[in-house]
Tab-separated table of C-alpha atoms in Angstrom:
chain	number	residue	atom	x	y	z
A	176	MET	CA	0.000	0.000	0.000
A	177	SER	CA	1.594	3.271	-1.116
A	178	TYR	CA	-0.802	5.649	0.679
A	179	SER	CA	0.202	8.172	-1.985
A	180	SER	CA	-2.988	10.244	-1.716
A	181	PHE	CA	-3.166	9.839	2.068
A	182	ALA	CA	0.433	11.049	2.450
A	183	ARG	CA	-0.444	14.380	0.859
A	184	TYR	CA	-3.123	15.112	3.455
A	185	TYR	CA	-2.073	12.934	6.397
A	186	ASP	CA	-0.689	15.714	8.583
A	187	SER	CA	-3.675	17.942	7.936
A	188	LEU	CA	-6.110	15.155	8.879
A	189	THR	CA	-4.186	14.091	11.995
A	190	HIS	CA	-3.568	17.575	13.418
A	191	ASN	CA	-5.327	16.443	16.602
A	192	VAL	CA	-2.557	13.921	17.363
A	193	ASN	CA	-0.292	15.442	20.001
A	194	TYR	CA	3.092	14.116	18.877
A	195	PRO	CA	5.100	16.016	21.511
A	196	GLU	CA	2.915	14.433	24.198
A	197	ARG	CA	3.345	10.971	22.663
A	198	ALA	CA	7.124	11.389	22.407
A	199	GLY	CA	7.211	12.607	26.002
A	200	TYR	CA	5.229	9.567	27.109
A	201	ILE	CA	7.675	7.229	25.366
A	202	CYS	CA	10.580	8.966	27.118
A	203	ASP	CA	8.798	8.669	30.477
A	204	LEU	CA	8.101	5.008	29.792
A	205	LEU	CA	11.764	4.362	29.007
A	206	LYS	CA	12.706	6.033	32.302
A	207	LYS	CA	10.183	3.854	34.119
A	208	LEU	CA	11.819	0.822	32.495
A	209	ASN	CA	15.281	2.154	33.437
A	210	HIS	CA	16.253	1.752	29.793
A	211	ASN	CA	18.517	4.039	27.792
A	212	ALA	CA	16.881	4.463	24.379
A	213	GLY	CA	20.226	4.130	22.597
A	214	LEU	CA	19.876	3.653	18.849
A	215	THR	CA	16.149	3.723	18.190
A	216	LEU	CA	14.021	2.665	15.231
A	217	ASP	CA	10.674	4.333	14.580
A	218	LEU	CA	8.908	1.552	12.698
A	219	ALA	CA	6.093	2.528	10.308
A	220	CYS	CA	7.052	6.153	10.907
A	221	GLY	CA	4.672	7.612	8.306
A	222	THR	CA	5.364	11.296	7.752
A	223	GLY	CA	7.969	11.304	10.508
A	224	SER	CA	6.220	13.470	13.108
A	225	LEU	CA	7.068	11.162	16.011
A	226	THR	CA	10.570	10.516	14.670
A	227	ILE	CA	11.233	14.239	14.662
A	228	GLU	CA	9.866	14.734	18.180
A	229	LEU	CA	12.034	11.901	19.516
A	230	ALA	CA	15.084	13.381	17.776
A	231	LYS	CA	14.345	16.775	19.356
A	232	ARG	CA	14.571	15.027	22.735
A	233	GLY	CA	18.097	13.843	21.969
A	234	ILE	CA	17.255	10.293	20.906
A	235	ASP	CA	19.390	8.801	18.132
A	236	VAL	CA	16.497	7.707	15.924
A	237	TYR	CA	15.746	6.808	12.345
A	238	GLY	CA	12.537	5.825	10.589
A	239	ILE	CA	11.224	3.060	8.372
A	240	ASP	CA	7.971	3.036	6.425
A	241	GLY	CA	6.593	1.090	3.480
A	242	SER	CA	5.313	4.193	1.688
A	243	GLU	CA	7.695	6.270	-0.410
A	244	SER	CA	5.130	9.066	-0.446
A	245	MET	CA	4.966	9.199	3.347
A	246	LEU	CA	8.757	9.186	3.597
A	247	SER	CA	9.072	12.012	1.083
A	248	VAL	CA	6.967	14.173	3.401
A	249	ALA	CA	8.981	12.976	6.419
A	250	GLN	CA	12.305	13.893	4.803
A	251	GLN	CA	11.112	17.401	3.970
A	252	LYS	CA	9.721	17.927	7.491
A	253	ALA	CA	12.997	16.810	9.043
A	254	ALA	CA	14.910	19.250	6.838
A	255	ASP	CA	12.476	22.031	7.771
A	256	ASN	CA	13.285	21.298	11.423
A	257	GLY	CA	17.026	21.422	10.786
A	258	LEU	CA	17.433	17.679	11.350
A	259	GLN	CA	19.382	15.178	9.305
A	260	LEU	CA	17.470	11.943	9.819
A	261	LEU	CA	17.710	8.644	8.009
A	262	PHE	CA	14.510	7.258	6.510
A	263	LEU	CA	14.318	3.855	4.831
A	264	CYS	CA	11.542	2.468	2.656
A	265	GLN	CA	10.833	-1.093	3.815
A	266	GLN	CA	7.768	-3.147	4.681
A	267	MET	CA	7.749	-3.829	8.419
A	268	GLN	CA	7.535	-7.623	8.025
A	269	ASN	CA	10.670	-7.547	5.860
A	270	ILE	CA	12.883	-5.007	7.621
A	271	ASP	CA	16.578	-5.502	6.954
A	272	LEU	CA	18.688	-3.192	9.081
A	273	TYR	CA	22.375	-2.331	8.834
A	274	GLY	CA	22.897	-3.466	12.416
A	275	THR	CA	21.119	-3.931	15.709
A	276	VAL	CA	19.163	-1.323	17.662
A	277	ASP	CA	18.415	-0.800	21.344
A	278	THR	CA	14.798	0.305	21.066
A	279	VAL	CA	11.991	-0.045	18.530
A	280	VAL	CA	8.834	2.041	18.653
A	281	CYS	CA	5.797	1.576	16.426
A	282	ALA	CA	2.989	4.048	17.058
A	283	LEU	CA	-0.579	4.914	16.123
A	284	ASP	CA	-2.032	1.475	15.327
A	285	SER	CA	0.454	0.640	12.589
A	286	ILE	CA	0.339	-3.031	13.613
A	287	ASN	CA	-3.417	-3.002	12.950
A	288	HIS	CA	-2.685	-2.114	9.326
A	289	VAL	CA	-1.007	-5.530	8.968
A	290	ILE	CA	-4.131	-7.625	8.485
A	291	ASN	CA	-2.419	-10.984	7.925
A	292	GLU	CA	-1.519	-12.747	11.172
A	293	ASN	CA	1.531	-14.385	9.585
A	294	ASP	CA	2.845	-10.963	8.571
A	295	VAL	CA	2.434	-9.703	12.135
A	296	GLN	CA	4.439	-12.714	13.316
A	297	LYS	CA	7.110	-11.984	10.715
A	298	THR	CA	7.222	-8.357	11.873
A	299	PHE	CA	7.806	-9.410	15.474
A	300	GLU	CA	10.500	-11.861	14.375
A	301	ARG	CA	12.318	-9.226	12.328
A	302	VAL	CA	12.143	-6.764	15.219
A	303	SER	CA	13.512	-9.419	17.560
A	304	LEU	CA	16.296	-10.281	15.131
A	305	PHE	CA	17.615	-6.714	15.044
A	306	LEU	CA	16.941	-5.838	18.682
A	307	ASN	CA	19.847	-6.046	21.114
A	308	GLN	CA	19.553	-8.245	24.188
A	309	GLY	CA	17.773	-6.246	26.851
A	310	GLY	CA	16.247	-3.981	24.211
A	311	TYR	CA	12.606	-2.923	24.198
A	312	PHE	CA	9.885	-3.000	21.561
A	313	ILE	CA	7.146	-0.455	22.350
A	314	PHE	CA	4.068	-0.325	20.154
A	315	ASP	CA	0.350	0.276	20.326
A	316	ILE	CA	-2.716	-1.472	18.931
A	317	ASN	CA	-6.293	-0.387	18.428
A	318	THR	CA	-8.680	-2.608	20.386
A	319	LEU	CA	-11.708	-4.551	19.216
A	320	TYR	CA	-13.805	-2.127	21.274
A	321	LYS	CA	-12.530	0.784	19.166
A	322	HIS	CA	-13.059	-1.095	15.908
A	323	LYS	CA	-16.574	-2.161	16.843
A	324	TYR	CA	-17.940	0.896	18.631
A	325	VAL	CA	-15.802	3.903	17.657
A	326	LEU	CA	-14.852	3.226	14.044
A	327	GLY	CA	-17.652	0.720	13.435
A	328	ASN	CA	-19.795	1.456	10.414
A	329	HIS	CA	-19.510	5.187	10.919
A	330	THR	CA	-18.711	7.941	8.464
A	331	PHE	CA	-16.591	10.953	9.403
A	332	VAL	CA	-16.183	14.200	7.494
A	333	TYR	CA	-13.146	16.466	7.774
A	334	ASP	CA	-12.979	19.942	6.286
A	335	THR	CA	-9.532	21.554	6.479
A	336	ASP	CA	-7.844	24.417	4.671
A	337	ASP	CA	-6.453	22.167	1.942
A	338	VAL	CA	-8.798	19.158	1.743
A	339	TYR	CA	-12.351	17.973	2.258
A	340	CYS	CA	-12.268	14.311	3.301
A	341	VAL	CA	-15.059	11.747	3.659
A	342	TRP	CA	-13.941	8.801	5.846
A	343	GLN	CA	-16.202	5.730	5.596
A	344	ASN	CA	-15.814	2.597	7.729
A	345	ASN	CA	-17.210	-0.893	7.324
A	346	PHE	CA	-16.800	-3.227	10.304
A	347	GLU	CA	-16.506	-6.969	9.539
A	348	SER	CA	-17.380	-8.887	12.691
A	349	LYS	CA	-16.121	-12.284	11.464
A	350	SER	CA	-12.604	-11.012	10.850
A	351	ASN	CA	-12.493	-8.096	13.341
A	352	ARG	CA	-11.513	-5.907	10.420
A	353	VAL	CA	-12.583	-2.416	9.513
A	354	GLY	CA	-12.578	-1.546	5.834
A	355	ILE	CA	-11.652	2.130	5.507
A	356	THR	CA	-12.382	4.218	2.432
A	357	LEU	CA	-11.058	7.756	2.228
A	358	ASP	CA	-12.275	10.131	-0.462
A	359	PHE	CA	-10.179	13.285	-0.708
A	360	PHE	CA	-11.318	16.470	-2.407
A	361	GLY	CA	-8.196	18.592	-2.545
A	362	ARG	CA	-8.373	22.314	-3.134
A	363	GLU	CA	-6.268	23.748	-5.928
A	364	GLY	CA	-7.270	27.333	-6.544
A	365	ASN	CA	-11.024	27.416	-7.109
A	366	ALA	CA	-11.214	23.766	-8.124
A	367	TYR	CA	-11.408	20.455	-6.221
A	368	PHE	CA	-9.654	17.286	-7.362
A	369	ARG	CA	-10.776	13.888	-6.058
A	370	SER	CA	-8.541	10.993	-5.033
A	371	SER	CA	-9.207	7.917	-2.893
A	372	GLU	CA	-7.563	5.334	-0.653
A	373	HIS	CA	-8.941	2.033	0.604
A	374	PHE	CA	-7.331	-0.190	3.239
A	375	TYR	CA	-8.135	-2.373	6.220
A	376	GLU	CA	-7.296	-2.388	9.911
A	377	ARG	CA	-7.577	-5.569	11.942
A	378	ALA	CA	-8.016	-5.784	15.700
A	379	TYR	CA	-5.914	-8.436	17.454
A	380	ASP	CA	-6.660	-9.965	20.837
A	381	THR	CA	-3.936	-9.091	23.329
A	382	ASP	CA	-3.471	-12.764	24.279
A	383	LEU	CA	-2.661	-13.500	20.639
A	384	ILE	CA	-0.248	-10.557	20.467
A	385	VAL	CA	1.531	-11.746	23.636
A	386	SER	CA	1.759	-15.277	22.230
A	387	MET	CA	3.220	-14.088	18.921
A	388	LEU	CA	5.734	-11.899	20.721
A	389	SER	CA	6.803	-14.883	22.815
A	390	LYS	CA	7.306	-16.998	19.686
A	391	ALA	CA	9.578	-14.252	18.387
A	392	GLY	CA	11.678	-14.289	21.559
A	393	LEU	CA	10.118	-11.182	23.077
A	394	GLU	CA	8.649	-11.122	26.584
A	395	THR	CA	5.661	-8.877	27.204
A	396	VAL	CA	6.454	-6.848	30.324
A	397	GLY	CA	3.641	-4.300	30.231
A	398	LEU	CA	0.196	-3.531	28.809
A	399	PHE	CA	-1.064	0.013	29.396
A	400	ASP	CA	-4.012	2.174	28.501
A	401	ASP	CA	-2.950	4.736	25.907
A	402	LEU	CA	-0.560	7.425	27.184
A	403	SER	CA	-0.845	6.187	30.748
A	404	PHE	CA	0.585	3.623	33.131
A	405	GLU	CA	-2.856	2.285	33.995
A	406	GLU	CA	-4.078	-1.175	33.049
A	407	PRO	CA	-6.367	-1.392	30.004
A	408	ASN	CA	-10.090	-1.803	30.635
A	409	ASP	CA	-13.012	-3.051	28.564
A	410	LYS	CA	-13.459	0.397	26.969
A	411	THR	CA	-9.803	1.065	26.217
A	412	GLU	CA	-9.416	2.187	22.606
A	413	ARG	CA	-5.645	1.863	22.263
A	414	ILE	CA	-3.268	-0.381	24.219
A	415	ILE	CA	0.443	0.279	24.673
A	416	VAL	CA	2.434	-2.975	24.518
A	417	VAL	CA	5.932	-3.175	25.987
A	418	ALA	CA	8.067	-6.186	25.125
A	419	LYS	CA	11.662	-6.992	26.024
A	420	LYS	CA	14.243	-9.189	24.357
A	421	GLY	CA	16.175	-11.518	26.602
């Protein structure tokens, strides 16, 4: 999935995501774990907003994403912030790094975008392969509750300065997937030009996630409600998963 149209408008449509807060939470979590971030990989980094915020906090970080279009935006944003960051175009289940890393982060339900269970397992195995002993893999997943009751079969409309977007969801109960269709109407002068994206997100049971991590040699050491250190509950929309190698 190239997300070529989505990349153009992604930052405008996700302006409500507080990336400084999320980067600060990750730093606080690392302190709680008594873990020095060291060399850090931002997996499925998208347009690089979190990568940049982590770099601003002194973390030696680089990003990987499967979309060239997303990475093109990320590279320009890094340059605009006076940062020289490395971005690589790789699918997360096939990452092939130059060496090992101390920390891997993967934010904003990127794992949910991998709808094949075998590919999730491969992703965990590749992360484990390139993670140093004692290193941490920190990621988040959207819950079934969010897929069923928040995204569900709902339609959302966004009207920003540069795009009018209609976001339509279709929840599939048998597979715990949400089919997402985005129709973009981008403003160029007095005219609108339409483009579209369609993709799926799949909700995974946490027991399954923990089991797959274990098979990859990663021990789950924490499950938290989003941006907190509280345990998830039955209405949690996003769960932070913390896994350790060794």
